[in-house]
CSV table of C-alpha atoms in Angstrom, one decimal:
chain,number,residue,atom,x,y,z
G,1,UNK,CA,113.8,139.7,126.9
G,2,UNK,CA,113.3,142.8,128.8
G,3,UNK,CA,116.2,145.4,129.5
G,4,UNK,CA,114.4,148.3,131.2
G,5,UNK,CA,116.0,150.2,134.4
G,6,UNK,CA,114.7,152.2,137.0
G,7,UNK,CA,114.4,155.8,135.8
G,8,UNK,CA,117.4,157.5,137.2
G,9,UNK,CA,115.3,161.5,137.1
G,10,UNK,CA,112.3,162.6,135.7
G,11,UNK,CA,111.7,166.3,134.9
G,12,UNK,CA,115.0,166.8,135.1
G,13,UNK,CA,115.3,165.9,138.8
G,14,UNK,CA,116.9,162.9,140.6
G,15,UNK,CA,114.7,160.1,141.4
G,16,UNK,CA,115.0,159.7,145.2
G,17,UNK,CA,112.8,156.6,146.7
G,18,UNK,CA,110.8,157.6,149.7
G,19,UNK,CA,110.9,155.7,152.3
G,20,UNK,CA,108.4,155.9,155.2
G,21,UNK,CA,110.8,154.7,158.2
G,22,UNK,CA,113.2,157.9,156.8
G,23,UNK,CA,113.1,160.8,159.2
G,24,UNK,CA,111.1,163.6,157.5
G,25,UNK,CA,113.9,165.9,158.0
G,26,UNK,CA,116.9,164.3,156.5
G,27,UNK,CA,114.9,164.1,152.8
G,28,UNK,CA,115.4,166.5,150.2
G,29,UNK,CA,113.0,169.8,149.7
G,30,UNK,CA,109.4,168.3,148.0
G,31,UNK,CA,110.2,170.0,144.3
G,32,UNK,CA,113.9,169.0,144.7
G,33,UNK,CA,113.3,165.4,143.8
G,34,UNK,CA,111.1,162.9,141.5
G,35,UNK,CA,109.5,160.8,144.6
G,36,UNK,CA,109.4,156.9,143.6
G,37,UNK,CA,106.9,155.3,145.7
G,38,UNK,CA,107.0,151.6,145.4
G,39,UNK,CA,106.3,148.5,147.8
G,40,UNK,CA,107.5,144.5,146.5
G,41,UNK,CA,105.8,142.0,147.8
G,42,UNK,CA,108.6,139.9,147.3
G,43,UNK,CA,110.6,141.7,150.7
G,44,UNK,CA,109.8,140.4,153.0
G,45,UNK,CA,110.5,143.2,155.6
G,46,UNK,CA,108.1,145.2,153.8
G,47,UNK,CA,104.5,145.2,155.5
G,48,UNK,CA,103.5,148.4,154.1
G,49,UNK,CA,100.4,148.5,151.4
G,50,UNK,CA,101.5,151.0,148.6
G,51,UNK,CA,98.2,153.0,149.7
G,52,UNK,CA,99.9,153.5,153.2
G,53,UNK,CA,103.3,154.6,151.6
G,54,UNK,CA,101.8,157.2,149.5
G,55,UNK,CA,100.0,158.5,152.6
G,56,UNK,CA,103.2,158.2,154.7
G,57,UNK,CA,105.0,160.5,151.7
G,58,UNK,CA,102.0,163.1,151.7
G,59,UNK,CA,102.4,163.4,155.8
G,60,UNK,CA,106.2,163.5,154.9
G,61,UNK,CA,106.6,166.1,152.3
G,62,UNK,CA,104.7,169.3,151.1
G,63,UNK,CA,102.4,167.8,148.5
G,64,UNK,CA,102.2,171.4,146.9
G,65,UNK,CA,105.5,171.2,146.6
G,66,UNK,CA,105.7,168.0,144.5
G,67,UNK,CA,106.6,168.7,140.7
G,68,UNK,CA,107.3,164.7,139.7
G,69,UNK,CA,106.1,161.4,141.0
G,70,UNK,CA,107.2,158.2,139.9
G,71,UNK,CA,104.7,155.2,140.7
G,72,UNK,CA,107.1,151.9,141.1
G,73,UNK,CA,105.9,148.5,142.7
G,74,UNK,CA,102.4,148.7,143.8
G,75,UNK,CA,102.2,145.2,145.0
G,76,UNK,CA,101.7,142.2,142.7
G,77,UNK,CA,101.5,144.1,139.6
G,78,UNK,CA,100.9,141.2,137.2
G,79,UNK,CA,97.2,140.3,139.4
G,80,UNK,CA,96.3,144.0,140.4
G,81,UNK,CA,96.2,146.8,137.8
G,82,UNK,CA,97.5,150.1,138.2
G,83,UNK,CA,94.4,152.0,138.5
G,84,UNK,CA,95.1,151.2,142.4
G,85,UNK,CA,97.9,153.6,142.2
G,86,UNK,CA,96.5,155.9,139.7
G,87,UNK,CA,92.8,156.3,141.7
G,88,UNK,CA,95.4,156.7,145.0
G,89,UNK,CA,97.5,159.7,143.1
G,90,UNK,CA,94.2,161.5,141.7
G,91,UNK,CA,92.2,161.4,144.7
G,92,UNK,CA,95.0,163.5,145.9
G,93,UNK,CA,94.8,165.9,143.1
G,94,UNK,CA,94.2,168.6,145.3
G,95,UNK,CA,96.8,168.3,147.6
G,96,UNK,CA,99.7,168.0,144.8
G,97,UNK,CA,98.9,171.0,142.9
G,98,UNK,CA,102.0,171.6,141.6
G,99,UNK,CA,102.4,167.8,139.9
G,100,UNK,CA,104.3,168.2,136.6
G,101,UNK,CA,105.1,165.0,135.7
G,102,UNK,CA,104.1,161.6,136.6
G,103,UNK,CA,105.4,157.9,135.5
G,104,UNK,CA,103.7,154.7,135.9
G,105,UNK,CA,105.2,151.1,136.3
G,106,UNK,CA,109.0,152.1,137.1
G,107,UNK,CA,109.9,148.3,137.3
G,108,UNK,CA,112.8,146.4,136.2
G,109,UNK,CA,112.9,143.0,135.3
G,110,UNK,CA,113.3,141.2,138.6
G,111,UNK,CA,109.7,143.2,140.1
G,112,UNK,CA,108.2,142.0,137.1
G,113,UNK,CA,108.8,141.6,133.0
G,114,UNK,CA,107.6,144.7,131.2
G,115,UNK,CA,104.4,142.5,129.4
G,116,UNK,CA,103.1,141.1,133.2
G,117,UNK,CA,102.6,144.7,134.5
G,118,UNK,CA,98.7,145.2,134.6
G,119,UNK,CA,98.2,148.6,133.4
G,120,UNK,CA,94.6,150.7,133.2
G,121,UNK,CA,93.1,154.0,131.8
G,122,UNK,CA,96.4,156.0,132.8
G,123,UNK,CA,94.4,159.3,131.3
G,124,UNK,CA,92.9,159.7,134.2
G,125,UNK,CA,96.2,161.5,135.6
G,126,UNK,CA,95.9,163.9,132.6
G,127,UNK,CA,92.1,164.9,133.5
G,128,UNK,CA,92.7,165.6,137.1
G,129,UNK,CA,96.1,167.1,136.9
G,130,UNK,CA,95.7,169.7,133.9
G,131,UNK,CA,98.7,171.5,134.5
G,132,UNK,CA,100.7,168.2,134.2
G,133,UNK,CA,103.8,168.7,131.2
G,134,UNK,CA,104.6,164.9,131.6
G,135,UNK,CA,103.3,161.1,131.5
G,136,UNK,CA,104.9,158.2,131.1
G,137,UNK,CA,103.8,154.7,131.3
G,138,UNK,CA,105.7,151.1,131.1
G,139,UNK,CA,103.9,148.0,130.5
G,140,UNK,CA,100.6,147.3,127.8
G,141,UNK,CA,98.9,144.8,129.2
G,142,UNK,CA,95.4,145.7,130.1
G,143,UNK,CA,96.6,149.9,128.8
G,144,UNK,CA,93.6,151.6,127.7
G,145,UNK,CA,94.1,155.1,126.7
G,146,UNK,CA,91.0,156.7,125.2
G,147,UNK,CA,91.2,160.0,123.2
G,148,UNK,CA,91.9,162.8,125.8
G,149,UNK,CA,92.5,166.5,125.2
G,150,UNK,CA,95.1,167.9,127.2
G,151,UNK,CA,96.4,171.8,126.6
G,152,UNK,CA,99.4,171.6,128.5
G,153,UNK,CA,101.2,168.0,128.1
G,154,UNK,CA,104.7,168.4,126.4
G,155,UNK,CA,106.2,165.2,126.6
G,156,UNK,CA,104.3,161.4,126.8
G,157,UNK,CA,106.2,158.2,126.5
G,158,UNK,CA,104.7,154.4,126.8
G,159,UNK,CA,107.4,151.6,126.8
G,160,UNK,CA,105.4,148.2,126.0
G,161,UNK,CA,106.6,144.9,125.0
G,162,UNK,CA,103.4,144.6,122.7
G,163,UNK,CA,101.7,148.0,122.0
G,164,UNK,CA,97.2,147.7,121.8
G,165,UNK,CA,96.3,149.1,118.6
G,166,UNK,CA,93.4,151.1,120.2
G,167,UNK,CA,96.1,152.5,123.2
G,168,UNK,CA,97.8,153.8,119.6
G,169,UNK,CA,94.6,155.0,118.1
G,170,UNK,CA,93.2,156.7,121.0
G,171,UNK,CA,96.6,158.8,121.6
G,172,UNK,CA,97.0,159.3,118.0
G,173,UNK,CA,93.1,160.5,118.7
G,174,UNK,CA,93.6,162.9,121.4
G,175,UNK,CA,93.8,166.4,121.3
G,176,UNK,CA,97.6,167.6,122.7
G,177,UNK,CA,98.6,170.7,121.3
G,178,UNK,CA,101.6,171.5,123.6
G,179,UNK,CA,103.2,167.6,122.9
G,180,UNK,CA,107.0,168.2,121.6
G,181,UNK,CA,108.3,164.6,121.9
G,182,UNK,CA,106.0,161.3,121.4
G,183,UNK,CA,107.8,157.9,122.5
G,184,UNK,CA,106.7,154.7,121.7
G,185,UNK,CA,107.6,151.0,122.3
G,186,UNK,CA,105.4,149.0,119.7
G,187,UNK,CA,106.5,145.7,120.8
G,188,UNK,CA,105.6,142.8,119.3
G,189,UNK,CA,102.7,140.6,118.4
G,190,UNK,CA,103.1,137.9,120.9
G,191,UNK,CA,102.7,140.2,123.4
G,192,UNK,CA,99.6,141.9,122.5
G,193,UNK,CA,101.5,144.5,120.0
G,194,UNK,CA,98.5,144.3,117.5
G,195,UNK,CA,99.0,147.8,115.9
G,196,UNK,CA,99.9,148.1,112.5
G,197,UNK,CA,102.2,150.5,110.3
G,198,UNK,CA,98.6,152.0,108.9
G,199,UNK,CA,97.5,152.9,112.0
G,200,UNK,CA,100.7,155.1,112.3
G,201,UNK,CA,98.9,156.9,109.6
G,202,UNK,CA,97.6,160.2,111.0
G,203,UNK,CA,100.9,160.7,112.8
G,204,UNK,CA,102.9,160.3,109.6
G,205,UNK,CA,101.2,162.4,107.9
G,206,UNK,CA,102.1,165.4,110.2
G,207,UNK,CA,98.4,166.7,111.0
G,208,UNK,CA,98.8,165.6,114.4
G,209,UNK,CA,101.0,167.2,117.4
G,210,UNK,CA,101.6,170.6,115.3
G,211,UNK,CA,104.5,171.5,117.9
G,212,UNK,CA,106.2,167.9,118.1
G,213,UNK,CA,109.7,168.1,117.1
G,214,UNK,CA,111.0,164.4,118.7
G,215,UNK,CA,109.4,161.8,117.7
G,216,UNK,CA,110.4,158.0,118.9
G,217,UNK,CA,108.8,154.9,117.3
G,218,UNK,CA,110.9,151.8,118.7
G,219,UNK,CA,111.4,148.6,119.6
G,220,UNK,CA,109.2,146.9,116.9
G,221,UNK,CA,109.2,143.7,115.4
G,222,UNK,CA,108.3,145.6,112.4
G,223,UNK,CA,111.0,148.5,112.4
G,224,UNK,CA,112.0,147.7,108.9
G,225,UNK,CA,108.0,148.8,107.5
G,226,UNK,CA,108.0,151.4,109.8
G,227,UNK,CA,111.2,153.3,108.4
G,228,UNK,CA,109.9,152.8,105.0
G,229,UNK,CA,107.1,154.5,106.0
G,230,UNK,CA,109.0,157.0,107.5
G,231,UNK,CA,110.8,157.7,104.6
G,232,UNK,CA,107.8,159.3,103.2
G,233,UNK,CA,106.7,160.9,105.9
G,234,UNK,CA,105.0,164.5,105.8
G,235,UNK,CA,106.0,164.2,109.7
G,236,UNK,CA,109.6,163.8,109.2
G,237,UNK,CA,110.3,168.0,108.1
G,238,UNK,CA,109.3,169.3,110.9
G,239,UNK,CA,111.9,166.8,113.4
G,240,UNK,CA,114.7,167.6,115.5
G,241,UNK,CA,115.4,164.1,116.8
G,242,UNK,CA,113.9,161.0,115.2
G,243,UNK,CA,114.7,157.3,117.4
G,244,UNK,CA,113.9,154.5,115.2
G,245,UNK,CA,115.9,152.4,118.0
G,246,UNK,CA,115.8,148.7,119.8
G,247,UNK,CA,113.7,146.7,117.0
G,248,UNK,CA,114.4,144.7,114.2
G,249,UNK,CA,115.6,147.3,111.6
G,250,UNK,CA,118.0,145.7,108.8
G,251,UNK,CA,119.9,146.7,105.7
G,252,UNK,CA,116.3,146.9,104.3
G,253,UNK,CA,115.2,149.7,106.6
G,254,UNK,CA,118.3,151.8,106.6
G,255,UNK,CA,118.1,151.7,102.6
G,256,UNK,CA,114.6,153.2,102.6
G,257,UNK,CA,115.4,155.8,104.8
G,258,UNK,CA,118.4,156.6,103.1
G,259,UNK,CA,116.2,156.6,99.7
G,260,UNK,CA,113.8,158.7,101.4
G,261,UNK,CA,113.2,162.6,101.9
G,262,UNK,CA,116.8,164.5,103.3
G,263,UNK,CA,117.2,163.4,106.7
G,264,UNK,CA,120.1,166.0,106.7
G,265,UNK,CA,118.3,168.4,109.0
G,266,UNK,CA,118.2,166.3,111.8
G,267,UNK,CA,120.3,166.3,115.0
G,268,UNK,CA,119.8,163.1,115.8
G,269,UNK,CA,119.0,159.5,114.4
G,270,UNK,CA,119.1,157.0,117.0
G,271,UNK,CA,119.2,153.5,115.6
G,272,UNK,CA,120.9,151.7,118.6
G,273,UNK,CA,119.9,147.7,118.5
G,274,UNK,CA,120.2,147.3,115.1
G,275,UNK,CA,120.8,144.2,112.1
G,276,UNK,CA,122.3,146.6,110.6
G,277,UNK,CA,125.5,144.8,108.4
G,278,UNK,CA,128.7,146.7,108.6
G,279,UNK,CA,128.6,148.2,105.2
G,280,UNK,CA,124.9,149.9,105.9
G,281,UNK,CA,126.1,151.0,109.0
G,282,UNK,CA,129.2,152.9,107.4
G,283,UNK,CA,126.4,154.6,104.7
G,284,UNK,CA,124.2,155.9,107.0
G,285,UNK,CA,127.4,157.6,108.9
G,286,UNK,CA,128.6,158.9,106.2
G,287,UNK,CA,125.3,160.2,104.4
G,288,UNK,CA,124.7,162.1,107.4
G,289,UNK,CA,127.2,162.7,110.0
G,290,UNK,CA,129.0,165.2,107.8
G,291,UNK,CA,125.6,167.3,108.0
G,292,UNK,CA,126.1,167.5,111.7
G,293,UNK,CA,123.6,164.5,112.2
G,294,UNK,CA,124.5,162.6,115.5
G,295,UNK,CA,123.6,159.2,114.6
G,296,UNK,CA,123.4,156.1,117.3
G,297,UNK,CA,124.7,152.7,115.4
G,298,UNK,CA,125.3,150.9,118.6
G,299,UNK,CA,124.7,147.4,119.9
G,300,UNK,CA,124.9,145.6,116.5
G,301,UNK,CA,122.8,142.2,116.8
G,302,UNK,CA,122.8,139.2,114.6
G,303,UNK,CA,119.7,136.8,113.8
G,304,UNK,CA,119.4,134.2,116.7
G,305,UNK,CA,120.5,130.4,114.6
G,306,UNK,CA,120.0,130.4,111.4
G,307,UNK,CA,116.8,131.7,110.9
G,308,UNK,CA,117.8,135.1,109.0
G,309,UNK,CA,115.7,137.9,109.2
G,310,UNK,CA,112.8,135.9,111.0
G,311,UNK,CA,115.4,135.4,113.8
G,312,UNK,CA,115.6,139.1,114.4
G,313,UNK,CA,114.6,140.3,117.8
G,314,UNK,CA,113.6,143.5,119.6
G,315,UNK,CA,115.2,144.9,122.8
G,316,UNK,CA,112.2,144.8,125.1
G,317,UNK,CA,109.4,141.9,124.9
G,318,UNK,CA,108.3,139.9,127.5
């Protein structure tokens, strides 16, 4: 299962896709858009390498005028990794000097499932661009992401269908001091989502990110541990907007954050894709929507056959 789209803006900007045969002066102003570059080998009317789009964009454009870049197809991307892309984006460093935000791997389902995109060491965008507020990367396989300091990175999301432990250690490693929202798919097992709830640890404990106020830890085959952990969580205080969404959270879960610390002072819980049972559903509305709390209960799932709670499933896998 994988429902992922392509990312409609980034940075606040419309995703346009470039397009080299477009005539540079019908295309928007450089900083006006969020640039998708992307190439399928599966047209096959398109006989441009994804090296040779990205130069056709730089001729096309004002590089320096470039705040967001969205890296889409590069090719075959379950046989060649996306430090093709990356290397191609950070030789260029110098050319788009005013690169806010960058994505990696905007591809839906029919370029490739979620778990076959190769990733690589996607911090090499954050060492070459250091002004860069925004990263965010789809797909696990192959991720590595050592620990990386970074002064002005705001916002970093990675939607997996199976999360590496050591991609989770070596972000929950890195020094970020400007990150306000954290996102992370953790996926599941079968798909190389080998992290556990402990190493969540140093995140829940609130030493880590002192600035992060949204904080998104989703579509996990073990969402019911995780909001038990939660629960507890120093972390928790200091969040605006907590998104526990699109795993396997039951009755079990919602109780434990219920039982937990006030939740009250939040202005949003999203729990969307849910085994939640009707009843739950109607307590966590009513323990917290009166405090102003916008809570997400959509997309109520049930257990595939008759397998109970070992037939729940998360949004987002293969």
């Amino acid at each position: 299962m994988s429902q992922v789209s392509y990312l409609p803006e980034l940075l606040g900007l419309p995703a346009v896709d470039f397009q080299h045969e477009t005539d540079a002066a019908a295309l928007p102003a450089a900083d006006a858009a969020a640039w998708r570059i992307s190439v399928s080998p599966f047209d096959p009317d398109e006989t441009h390498t994804w090296e040779q789009e990205f130069t056709a964009f730089l001729d096309a454009v004002d590089p320096a005028g470039v705040k967001a870049l969205i890296i889409g197809q590069w090719g075959e991307t379950y046989e060649e990794d996306s430090s093709y892309p990356v290397g191609l984006v950070v030789a260029a460093a110098d050319r788009l000097t005013s690169l806010e935000a960058v994505f990696v791997g905007d591809l839906e389902m029919e370029d490739a499932e979620i778990s076959w995109i190769e990733q690589s060491d996607v911090t090499a965008l954050l060492t070459a661009f250091p002004a860069l507020t925004g990263l965010g990367v789809r797909g696990g396989t192959g991720l590595v992401f050592p620990p990386v300091k970074h002064e002005c990175l705001r916002a970093l999301t990675i939607e997996t269908g199976g999360l590496p432990a050591d991609a989770l250690r070596g972000v929950l490693d890195s020094e970020l001091p400007a990150l306000e929202r954290l996102d992370l798919w953790l996926g599941v097992s079968a798909y190389g989502g080998d992290a556990d709830v402990a190493d969540l640890a140093p995140l829940l404990s609130g030493t880590r990110f002192p600035r992060m106020h949204h904080l998104g830890l989703r579509n996990s085959e073990v969402q019911n541990e995780i909001a038990a952990a939660v629960a507890s969580a120093p972390v928790v205080a200091r969040l605006r907007t907590l998104d526990l969404s699109c795993g396997t959270l039951g009755d079990e879960g919602a109780a434990a954050l219920l039982e937990g610390q006030p939740l009250t002072h939040l202005t949003a819980l999203d729990l969307h894709h849910h085994f939640l049972t009707e009843p739950m559903e109607r307590r966590v509305a009513e323990a917290l929507e009166p405090h102003g709390v916008r809570v997400d209960l959509t997309e109520r799932n049930e257990p595939w056959g008759d397998r109970g709670a070992a037939g729940r499933y998360t949004a987002v896998a293969e």
